[in-house]
GROMACS .gro file of C-alpha atoms in nm:
model
  415
    1UNK     CA    1   0.000   0.000   0.000
    2UNK     CA    2   0.130   0.335  -0.101
    3UNK     CA    3   0.179   0.619   0.137
    4UNK     CA    4  -0.079   0.821  -0.042
    5UNK     CA    5  -0.326   0.553   0.017
    6UNK     CA    6  -0.224   0.528   0.381
    7UNK     CA    7  -0.278   0.902   0.433
    8UNK     CA    8  -0.630   0.882   0.303
    9UNK     CA    9  -0.882   0.896   0.596
   10UNK     CA   10  -1.176   0.673   0.565
   11UNK     CA   11  -1.515   0.820   0.658
   12UNK     CA   12  -1.751   0.583   0.843
   13UNK     CA   13  -2.089   0.524   0.703
   14UNK     CA   14  -2.384   0.678   0.901
   15UNK     CA   15  -2.606   0.446   1.120
   16UNK     CA   16  -2.936   0.367   0.988
   17UNK     CA   17  -3.206   0.479   1.239
   18UNK     CA   18  -3.526   0.290   1.222
   19UNK     CA   19  -3.817   0.528   1.194
   20UNK     CA   20  -4.081   0.494   1.470
   21UNK     CA   21  -4.434   0.505   1.355
   22UNK     CA   22  -4.617   0.819   1.459
   23UNK     CA   23  -4.971   0.761   1.580
   24UNK     CA   24  -5.225   1.016   1.484
   25UNK     CA   25  -5.379   1.226   1.759
   26UNK     CA   26  -5.754   1.239   1.801
   27UNK     CA   27  -5.768   1.562   1.608
   28UNK     CA   28  -5.584   1.406   1.321
   29UNK     CA   29  -5.238   1.540   1.412
   30UNK     CA   30  -4.947   1.328   1.501
   31UNK     CA   31  -4.855   1.287   1.881
   32UNK     CA   32  -4.540   1.177   2.040
   33UNK     CA   33  -4.485   0.934   2.335
   34UNK     CA   34  -4.392   1.216   2.586
   35UNK     CA   35  -4.719   1.391   2.525
   36UNK     CA   36  -4.904   1.066   2.600
   37UNK     CA   37  -4.728   1.025   2.929
   38UNK     CA   38  -4.806   1.380   3.032
   39UNK     CA   39  -5.169   1.328   2.937
   40UNK     CA   40  -5.191   1.009   3.143
   41UNK     CA   41  -5.032   1.180   3.443
   42UNK     CA   42  -5.275   1.471   3.414
   43UNK     CA   43  -5.572   1.233   3.396
   44UNK     CA   44  -5.452   1.042   3.707
   45UNK     CA   45  -5.396   1.366   3.895
   46UNK     CA   46  -5.741   1.483   3.802
   47UNK     CA   47  -5.890   1.153   3.919
   48UNK     CA   48  -5.704   1.178   4.252
   49UNK     CA   49  -5.820   1.534   4.292
   50UNK     CA   50  -6.179   1.433   4.224
   51UNK     CA   51  -6.148   1.143   4.471
   52UNK     CA   52  -5.995   1.369   4.737
   53UNK     CA   53  -6.268   1.622   4.675
   54UNK     CA   54  -6.533   1.356   4.717
   55UNK     CA   55  -6.375   1.232   5.041
   56UNK     CA   56  -6.341   1.583   5.180
   57UNK     CA   57  -6.695   1.666   5.077
   58UNK     CA   58  -6.833   1.359   5.258
   59UNK     CA   59  -6.635   1.421   5.574
   60UNK     CA   60  -6.723   1.789   5.573
   61UNK     CA   61  -7.094   1.722   5.520
   62UNK     CA   62  -7.096   1.475   5.809
   63UNK     CA   63  -6.915   1.723   6.032
   64UNK     CA   64  -7.159   1.998   5.937
   65UNK     CA   65  -7.456   1.767   5.995
   66UNK     CA   66  -7.320   1.663   6.335
   67UNK     CA   67  -7.260   2.026   6.428
   68UNK     CA   68  -7.613   2.119   6.326
   69UNK     CA   69  -7.756   1.823   6.519
   70UNK     CA   70  -7.563   1.925   6.831
   71UNK     CA   71  -7.678   2.284   6.792
   72UNK     CA   72  -8.041   2.182   6.742
   73UNK     CA   73  -8.023   1.944   7.041
   74UNK     CA   74  -7.888   2.222   7.257
   75UNK     CA   75  -8.155   2.459   7.130
   76UNK     CA   76  -8.426   2.199   7.194
   77UNK     CA   77  -8.300   2.157   7.550
   78UNK     CA   78  -8.369   2.526   7.621
   79UNK     CA   79  -8.733   2.553   7.738
   80UNK     CA   80  -8.964   2.797   7.568
   81UNK     CA   81  -9.167   3.002   7.813
   82UNK     CA   82  -9.448   3.252   7.789
   83UNK     CA   83  -9.428   3.564   8.003
   84UNK     CA   84  -9.669   3.821   8.135
   85UNK     CA   85  -9.600   4.164   8.279
   86UNK     CA   86  -9.756   4.261   8.615
   87UNK     CA   87 -10.036   4.514   8.609
   88UNK     CA   88  -9.968   4.809   8.832
   89UNK     CA   89 -10.260   4.916   9.049
   90UNK     CA   90 -10.346   5.234   9.230
   91UNK     CA   91 -10.172   5.292   9.565
   92UNK     CA   92 -10.347   5.101   9.842
   93UNK     CA   93 -10.480   5.324  10.122
   94UNK     CA   94 -10.694   5.064  10.296
   95UNK     CA   95 -10.741   4.691  10.301
   96UNK     CA   96 -11.074   4.512  10.278
   97UNK     CA   97 -11.095   4.181  10.457
   98UNK     CA   98 -11.386   3.938  10.501
   99UNK     CA   99 -11.525   3.851  10.841
  100UNK     CA  100 -11.825   3.707  11.025
  101UNK     CA  101 -12.012   3.883  11.300
  102UNK     CA  102 -12.042   3.704  11.634
  103UNK     CA  103 -12.248   3.777  11.942
  104UNK     CA  104 -12.049   3.941  12.218
  105UNK     CA  105 -12.179   3.672  12.455
  106UNK     CA  106 -12.315   3.344  12.330
  107UNK     CA  107 -12.418   3.061  12.565
  108UNK     CA  108 -12.627   2.744  12.564
  109UNK     CA  109 -12.871   2.711  12.858
  110UNK     CA  110 -12.887   2.368  13.026
  111UNK     CA  111 -13.092   2.230  13.315
  112UNK     CA  112 -12.906   2.153  13.636
  113UNK     CA  113 -13.172   1.924  13.779
  114UNK     CA  114 -13.376   1.632  13.645
  115UNK     CA  115 -13.752   1.635  13.594
  116UNK     CA  116 -14.017   1.739  13.344
  117UNK     CA  117 -14.055   2.079  13.181
  118UNK     CA  118 -14.351   2.247  13.343
  119UNK     CA  119 -14.367   2.559  13.124
  120UNK     CA  120 -14.154   2.794  12.918
  121UNK     CA  121 -14.198   3.171  12.885
  122UNK     CA  122 -13.989   3.290  12.586
  123UNK     CA  123 -13.947   3.164  12.231
  124UNK     CA  124 -13.687   3.236  11.963
  125UNK     CA  125 -13.626   3.600  11.885
  126UNK     CA  126 -13.746   3.720  12.224
  127UNK     CA  127 -13.540   3.989  12.395
  128UNK     CA  128 -13.485   3.908  12.762
  129UNK     CA  129 -13.315   4.082  13.050
  130UNK     CA  130 -13.067   3.929  13.289
  131UNK     CA  131 -13.246   3.735  13.566
  132UNK     CA  132 -13.577   3.689  13.379
  133UNK     CA  133 -13.743   3.350  13.422
  134UNK     CA  134 -13.719   3.143  13.107
  135UNK     CA  135 -13.872   2.810  13.210
  136UNK     CA  136 -13.977   2.592  13.506
  137UNK     CA  137 -13.908   2.225  13.569
  138UNK     CA  138 -14.106   1.989  13.789
  139UNK     CA  139 -13.874   1.779  14.008
  140UNK     CA  140 -14.086   1.556  14.239
  141UNK     CA  141 -13.792   1.333  14.330
  142UNK     CA  142 -13.582   1.629  14.441
  143UNK     CA  143 -13.875   1.767  14.639
  144UNK     CA  144 -13.918   1.440  14.827
  145UNK     CA  145 -13.545   1.411  14.889
  146UNK     CA  146 -13.546   1.764  15.029
  147UNK     CA  147 -13.832   1.678  15.268
  148UNK     CA  148 -13.645   1.370  15.386
  149UNK     CA  149 -13.323   1.565  15.432
  150UNK     CA  150 -13.503   1.829  15.639
  151UNK     CA  151 -13.649   1.554  15.862
  152UNK     CA  152 -13.302   1.405  15.902
  153UNK     CA  153 -13.173   1.749  15.993
  154UNK     CA  154 -13.442   1.787  16.262
  155UNK     CA  155 -13.342   1.448  16.407
  156UNK     CA  156 -12.974   1.543  16.403
  157UNK     CA  157 -13.044   1.873  16.576
  158UNK     CA  158 -13.250   1.695  16.846
  159UNK     CA  159 -12.967   1.452  16.905
  160UNK     CA  160 -12.725   1.746  16.915
  161UNK     CA  161 -12.934   1.917  17.185
  162UNK     CA  162 -12.945   1.612  17.409
  163UNK     CA  163 -12.575   1.549  17.354
  164UNK     CA  164 -12.498   1.907  17.463
  165UNK     CA  165 -12.708   1.867  17.781
  166UNK     CA  166 -12.545   1.535  17.863
  167UNK     CA  167 -12.191   1.662  17.807
  168UNK     CA  168 -12.254   1.973  18.019
  169UNK     CA  169 -12.408   1.771  18.299
  170UNK     CA  170 -12.129   1.515  18.310
  171UNK     CA  171 -11.863   1.786  18.310
  172UNK     CA  172 -12.030   1.930  18.622
  173UNK     CA  173 -12.050   1.595  18.799
  174UNK     CA  174 -11.691   1.491  18.733
  175UNK     CA  175 -11.566   1.777  18.949
  176UNK     CA  176 -11.712   1.632  19.269
  177UNK     CA  177 -11.635   1.271  19.172
  178UNK     CA  178 -11.994   1.165  19.104
  179UNK     CA  179 -11.897   1.026  18.758
  180UNK     CA  180 -11.573   0.903  18.623
  181UNK     CA  181 -11.351   1.097  18.391
  182UNK     CA  182 -11.388   0.819  18.133
  183UNK     CA  183 -11.766   0.863  18.117
  184UNK     CA  184 -11.727   1.238  18.093
  185UNK     CA  185 -11.485   1.207  17.802
  186UNK     CA  186 -11.726   0.974  17.624
  187UNK     CA  187 -12.008   1.227  17.662
  188UNK     CA  188 -11.795   1.508  17.524
  189UNK     CA  189 -11.680   1.292  17.232
  190UNK     CA  190 -12.041   1.191  17.159
  191UNK     CA  191 -12.131   1.563  17.146
  192UNK     CA  192 -11.868   1.623  16.878
  193UNK     CA  193 -11.992   1.327  16.669
  194UNK     CA  194 -12.357   1.434  16.693
  195UNK     CA  195 -12.261   1.791  16.603
  196UNK     CA  196 -12.079   1.668  16.290
  197UNK     CA  197 -12.381   1.458  16.191
  198UNK     CA  198 -12.606   1.762  16.231
  199UNK     CA  199 -12.377   1.972  16.011
  200UNK     CA  200 -12.378   1.696  15.747
  201UNK     CA  201 -12.757   1.689  15.747
  202UNK     CA  202 -12.765   2.066  15.717
  203UNK     CA  203 -12.527   2.055  15.418
  204UNK     CA  204 -12.741   1.792  15.250
  205UNK     CA  205 -13.048   2.012  15.295
  206UNK     CA  206 -12.867   2.308  15.139
  207UNK     CA  207 -12.757   2.086  14.846
  208UNK     CA  208 -13.111   1.973  14.775
  209UNK     CA  209 -13.243   2.326  14.814
  210UNK     CA  210 -12.991   2.435  14.555
  211UNK     CA  211 -13.105   2.159  14.322
  212UNK     CA  212 -13.464   2.262  14.382
  213UNK     CA  213 -13.374   2.619  14.291
  214UNK     CA  214 -13.259   2.488  13.953
  215UNK     CA  215 -13.622   2.412  13.878
  216UNK     CA  216 -13.639   2.772  13.761
  217UNK     CA  217 -13.415   2.866  13.466
  218UNK     CA  218 -13.313   3.233  13.448
  219UNK     CA  219 -13.145   3.439  13.176
  220UNK     CA  220 -12.772   3.479  13.254
  221UNK     CA  221 -12.738   3.811  13.064
  222UNK     CA  222 -12.928   4.057  12.848
  223UNK     CA  223 -12.982   3.916  12.502
  224UNK     CA  224 -13.210   3.732  12.266
  225UNK     CA  225 -13.326   3.372  12.251
  226UNK     CA  226 -13.179   3.222  11.935
  227UNK     CA  227 -13.297   2.862  11.993
  228UNK     CA  228 -13.551   2.671  12.201
  229UNK     CA  229 -13.497   2.297  12.205
  230UNK     CA  230 -13.761   2.181  12.454
  231UNK     CA  231 -14.134   2.188  12.516
  232UNK     CA  232 -14.386   2.127  12.793
  233UNK     CA  233 -14.369   1.776  12.930
  234UNK     CA  234 -14.025   1.700  12.790
  235UNK     CA  235 -13.804   1.487  13.010
  236UNK     CA  236 -13.510   1.679  13.149
  237UNK     CA  237 -13.223   1.453  13.248
  238UNK     CA  238 -12.924   1.626  13.406
  239UNK     CA  239 -12.755   1.307  13.523
  240UNK     CA  240 -12.379   1.276  13.510
  241UNK     CA  241 -12.399   0.963  13.292
  242UNK     CA  242 -12.617   1.117  13.022
  243UNK     CA  243 -12.557   1.368  12.746
  244UNK     CA  244 -12.703   1.702  12.862
  245UNK     CA  245 -12.971   1.852  12.643
  246UNK     CA  246 -12.962   2.220  12.555
  247UNK     CA  247 -13.290   2.389  12.649
  248UNK     CA  248 -13.229   2.740  12.516
  249UNK     CA  249 -12.954   2.929  12.336
  250UNK     CA  250 -12.894   3.295  12.412
  251UNK     CA  251 -12.685   3.561  12.241
  252UNK     CA  252 -12.600   3.916  12.343
  253UNK     CA  253 -12.611   4.127  12.025
  254UNK     CA  254 -12.601   4.482  12.158
  255UNK     CA  255 -12.230   4.468  12.078
  256UNK     CA  256 -12.091   4.234  11.812
  257UNK     CA  257 -11.743   4.092  11.769
  258UNK     CA  258 -11.559   4.024  11.445
  259UNK     CA  259 -11.242   3.819  11.418
  260UNK     CA  260 -11.040   3.912  11.110
  261UNK     CA  261 -10.718   3.758  10.978
  262UNK     CA  262 -10.494   4.044  10.863
  263UNK     CA  263 -10.210   3.948  10.623
  264UNK     CA  264  -9.865   3.984  10.774
  265UNK     CA  265  -9.764   4.251  10.526
  266UNK     CA  266 -10.050   4.473  10.654
  267UNK     CA  267 -10.006   4.387  11.023
  268UNK     CA  268  -9.895   4.744  11.098
  269UNK     CA  269 -10.257   4.849  11.034
  270UNK     CA  270 -10.375   4.631  11.325
  271UNK     CA  271 -10.325   4.885  11.603
  272UNK     CA  272 -10.543   4.859  11.912
  273UNK     CA  273 -10.790   5.145  11.915
  274UNK     CA  274 -10.773   5.198  11.537
  275UNK     CA  275 -11.108   5.270  11.370
  276UNK     CA  276 -11.264   5.021  11.131
  277UNK     CA  277 -11.566   5.040  10.903
  278UNK     CA  278 -11.797   4.758  10.803
  279UNK     CA  279 -12.002   4.712  10.488
  280UNK     CA  280 -12.258   4.444  10.406
  281UNK     CA  281 -12.412   4.340  10.077
  282UNK     CA  282 -12.762   4.352  10.228
  283UNK     CA  283 -12.711   4.717  10.327
  284UNK     CA  284 -12.572   4.881  10.011
  285UNK     CA  285 -12.430   5.226  10.069
  286UNK     CA  286 -12.451   5.195  10.448
  287UNK     CA  287 -12.138   5.200  10.666
  288UNK     CA  288 -12.112   5.070  11.022
  289UNK     CA  289 -11.845   5.198  11.260
  290UNK     CA  290 -11.629   4.968  11.470
  291UNK     CA  291 -11.310   4.971  11.672
  292UNK     CA  292 -11.014   4.737  11.664
  293UNK     CA  293 -10.994   4.645  12.033
  294UNK     CA  294 -10.715   4.385  12.043
  295UNK     CA  295 -10.494   4.156  11.837
  296UNK     CA  296 -10.318   3.826  11.898
  297UNK     CA  297  -9.969   3.987  11.895
  298UNK     CA  298  -9.844   3.678  11.710
  299UNK     CA  299  -9.834   3.578  11.343
  300UNK     CA  300 -10.002   3.250  11.258
  301UNK     CA  301  -9.729   3.040  11.096
  302UNK     CA  302  -9.972   2.840  10.881
  303UNK     CA  303 -10.158   3.134  10.723
  304UNK     CA  304  -9.905   3.415  10.783
  305UNK     CA  305 -10.183   3.635  10.923
  306UNK     CA  306 -10.249   3.830  11.242
  307UNK     CA  307 -10.579   3.765  11.419
  308UNK     CA  308 -10.754   4.085  11.533
  309UNK     CA  309 -11.086   4.153  11.705
  310UNK     CA  310 -11.315   4.435  11.594
  311UNK     CA  311 -11.611   4.537  11.812
  312UNK     CA  312 -11.908   4.722  11.667
  313UNK     CA  313 -12.201   4.873  11.858
  314UNK     CA  314 -12.539   4.735  11.754
  315UNK     CA  315 -12.798   4.909  11.978
  316UNK     CA  316 -13.088   4.859  11.736
  317UNK     CA  317 -13.003   4.499  11.651
  318UNK     CA  318 -12.976   4.582  11.281
  319UNK     CA  319 -12.669   4.363  11.246
  320UNK     CA  320 -12.725   3.995  11.308
  321UNK     CA  321 -12.475   3.741  11.444
  322UNK     CA  322 -12.323   3.524  11.174
  323UNK     CA  323 -12.354   3.788  10.900
  324UNK     CA  324 -12.083   3.804  10.631
  325UNK     CA  325 -11.922   4.149  10.632
  326UNK     CA  326 -11.629   4.333  10.480
  327UNK     CA  327 -11.397   4.505  10.724
  328UNK     CA  328 -11.213   4.815  10.600
  329UNK     CA  329 -10.888   4.896  10.781
  330UNK     CA  330 -10.691   5.214  10.709
  331UNK     CA  331 -10.320   5.175  10.636
  332UNK     CA  332 -10.071   5.409  10.803
  333UNK     CA  333  -9.925   5.492  10.460
  334UNK     CA  334  -9.985   5.413  10.095
  335UNK     CA  335  -9.870   5.079   9.959
  336UNK     CA  336  -9.804   5.019   9.589
  337UNK     CA  337  -9.891   4.681   9.447
  338UNK     CA  338  -9.904   4.486   9.122
  339UNK     CA  339 -10.136   4.210   9.005
  340UNK     CA  340 -10.030   3.886   8.835
  341UNK     CA  341 -10.223   3.573   8.727
  342UNK     CA  342 -10.246   3.291   8.978
  343UNK     CA  343 -10.087   3.044   8.734
  344UNK     CA  344  -9.751   3.220   8.769
  345UNK     CA  345  -9.702   3.126   9.135
  346UNK     CA  346  -9.442   2.869   9.243
  347UNK     CA  347  -9.500   2.685   9.572
  348UNK     CA  348  -9.180   2.533   9.710
  349UNK     CA  349  -9.014   2.479  10.046
  350UNK     CA  350  -8.834   2.814  10.006
  351UNK     CA  351  -9.173   2.985  10.015
  352UNK     CA  352  -9.393   3.154   9.759
  353UNK     CA  353  -9.197   3.254   9.445
  354UNK     CA  354  -9.235   3.353   9.081
  355UNK     CA  355  -9.003   3.296   8.786
  356UNK     CA  356  -8.866   3.593   8.589
  357UNK     CA  357  -8.680   3.610   8.258
  358UNK     CA  358  -8.373   3.831   8.276
  359UNK     CA  359  -8.095   3.833   8.014
  360UNK     CA  360  -8.221   3.507   7.863
  361UNK     CA  361  -8.209   3.319   8.193
  362UNK     CA  362  -8.466   3.225   8.454
  363UNK     CA  363  -8.456   3.389   8.794
  364UNK     CA  364  -8.665   3.294   9.100
  365UNK     CA  365  -8.771   3.575   9.333
  366UNK     CA  366  -8.976   3.558   9.656
  367UNK     CA  367  -9.300   3.757   9.672
  368UNK     CA  368  -9.564   3.856   9.927
  369UNK     CA  369  -9.937   3.838   9.855
  370UNK     CA  370 -10.177   4.089  10.001
  371UNK     CA  371 -10.505   3.977   9.846
  372UNK     CA  372 -10.617   3.673   9.650
  373UNK     CA  373 -10.879   3.737   9.381
  374UNK     CA  374 -10.898   3.376   9.260
  375UNK     CA  375 -10.765   3.401   8.904
  376UNK     CA  376 -10.516   3.668   9.007
  377UNK     CA  377 -10.330   3.783   9.317
  378UNK     CA  378 -10.210   4.121   9.441
  379UNK     CA  379  -9.837   4.140   9.515
  380UNK     CA  380  -9.697   4.408   9.744
  381UNK     CA  381  -9.334   4.298   9.756
  382UNK     CA  382  -9.087   4.138   9.515
  383UNK     CA  383  -9.213   4.250   9.172
  384UNK     CA  384  -9.204   4.552   8.945
  385UNK     CA  385  -9.433   4.630   8.655
  386UNK     CA  386  -9.140   4.583   8.413
  387UNK     CA  387  -9.059   4.226   8.522
  388UNK     CA  388  -9.128   3.946   8.272
  389UNK     CA  389  -9.305   3.682   8.480
  390UNK     CA  390  -9.309   3.323   8.353
  391UNK     CA  391  -9.657   3.176   8.303
  392UNK     CA  392  -9.719   2.813   8.409
  393UNK     CA  393  -9.360   2.750   8.528
  394UNK     CA  394  -9.250   2.386   8.521
  395UNK     CA  395  -9.137   2.198   8.831
  396UNK     CA  396  -8.787   2.167   8.681
  397UNK     CA  397  -8.740   2.544   8.655
  398UNK     CA  398  -8.431   2.654   8.850
  399UNK     CA  399  -8.245   2.981   8.883
  400UNK     CA  400  -7.990   3.044   8.608
  401UNK     CA  401  -8.153   2.809   8.356
  402UNK     CA  402  -8.145   2.943   7.996
  403UNK     CA  403  -8.494   3.002   7.860
  404UNK     CA  404  -8.640   3.117   7.532
  405UNK     CA  405  -8.934   3.351   7.505
  406UNK     CA  406  -9.236   3.225   7.318
  407UNK     CA  407  -9.342   3.425   7.016
  408UNK     CA  408  -9.705   3.351   7.099
  409UNK     CA  409  -9.860   3.651   7.276
  410UNK     CA  410  -9.987   3.600   7.632
  411UNK     CA  411 -10.297   3.765   7.772
  412UNK     CA  412 -10.198   4.061   7.980
  413UNK     CA  413  -9.847   4.089   7.835
  414UNK     CA  414  -9.708   4.406   7.694
  415UNK     CA  415  -9.682   4.434   7.316
   0.00000   0.00000   0.00000
């Protein structure tokens, strides 16, 4: 090989690259493998995103539903209450309390001796004076016993006389020794015994005379006969082993008493000597004057009232015992009050209370009632006219409990 041939550089032939087929894209253009991979990755990412979105959406919806359920449960646990506002009344200058008139003196009349009613002299409604004869009783047994007792007394007095003579005589003879001292002492002792027997007989006579005096029944005081429970010929039995029978009933009505229970909150009006006025339905427009004479000076724990007695003069007998009256007592000063329905009251061991709604919560406050009108009550302490009072409070209502006001209007509530 020549040097010229050696210096000639041979050029290698180029590799033959096999052409890859190009697949057409959906739009008719040709796509490459890298574009397919990117498309597949994008599709997978989109699917994962959709799946994650679905999972998040489900969890979120459950959380929202649980939150709403909890909120609704809590809202349902809050009771809904209706309220009413107290009605403010005019200032109270006097209190009107019910009472019943009673006779100043009232007594049943019984017989003190046994027998038969001979006659009676007064019937119901009759006005009698003290000491007047009301009736007479025939007592033949007592009369005979009295005669026997008087005979026994005569015998005892005769024995007493002879015992005195004997004792005097023997005391004179013992001085000169004519009789013994023993016989003299016996005579003196016999005198004492006979004297005691005579006194016993005399006492028995006085007892029977007293029983005989009970044959006549007299009026114990000035008054009227309100009942007569016997008649002529009726058997009168005053024995200790029998139930006594009332013959008459008397009442003194010239002055009448009234016992009135004054509420504790108005007890300052119950001053002894304070004036009181009385009104009756059967005497419209007419006023009767009375005086508060005394009070119990103690509050009744059960009713929280003070018992007072009012006396009223009744010279003409216009007022009758047992009449229903209204007693008007003046208060020393004016008292403001409010009125609420009776179905707002709460009766518990803490005392009388009502429930109020303040700042969305229930509050229990004690109150004091002055008058009860049935469907409503008058309150003098514990409430203002601006307080929202709960109507028909439940037994589970406690202080501090959240409450919700009802949208339904309540009778008597403010708009």
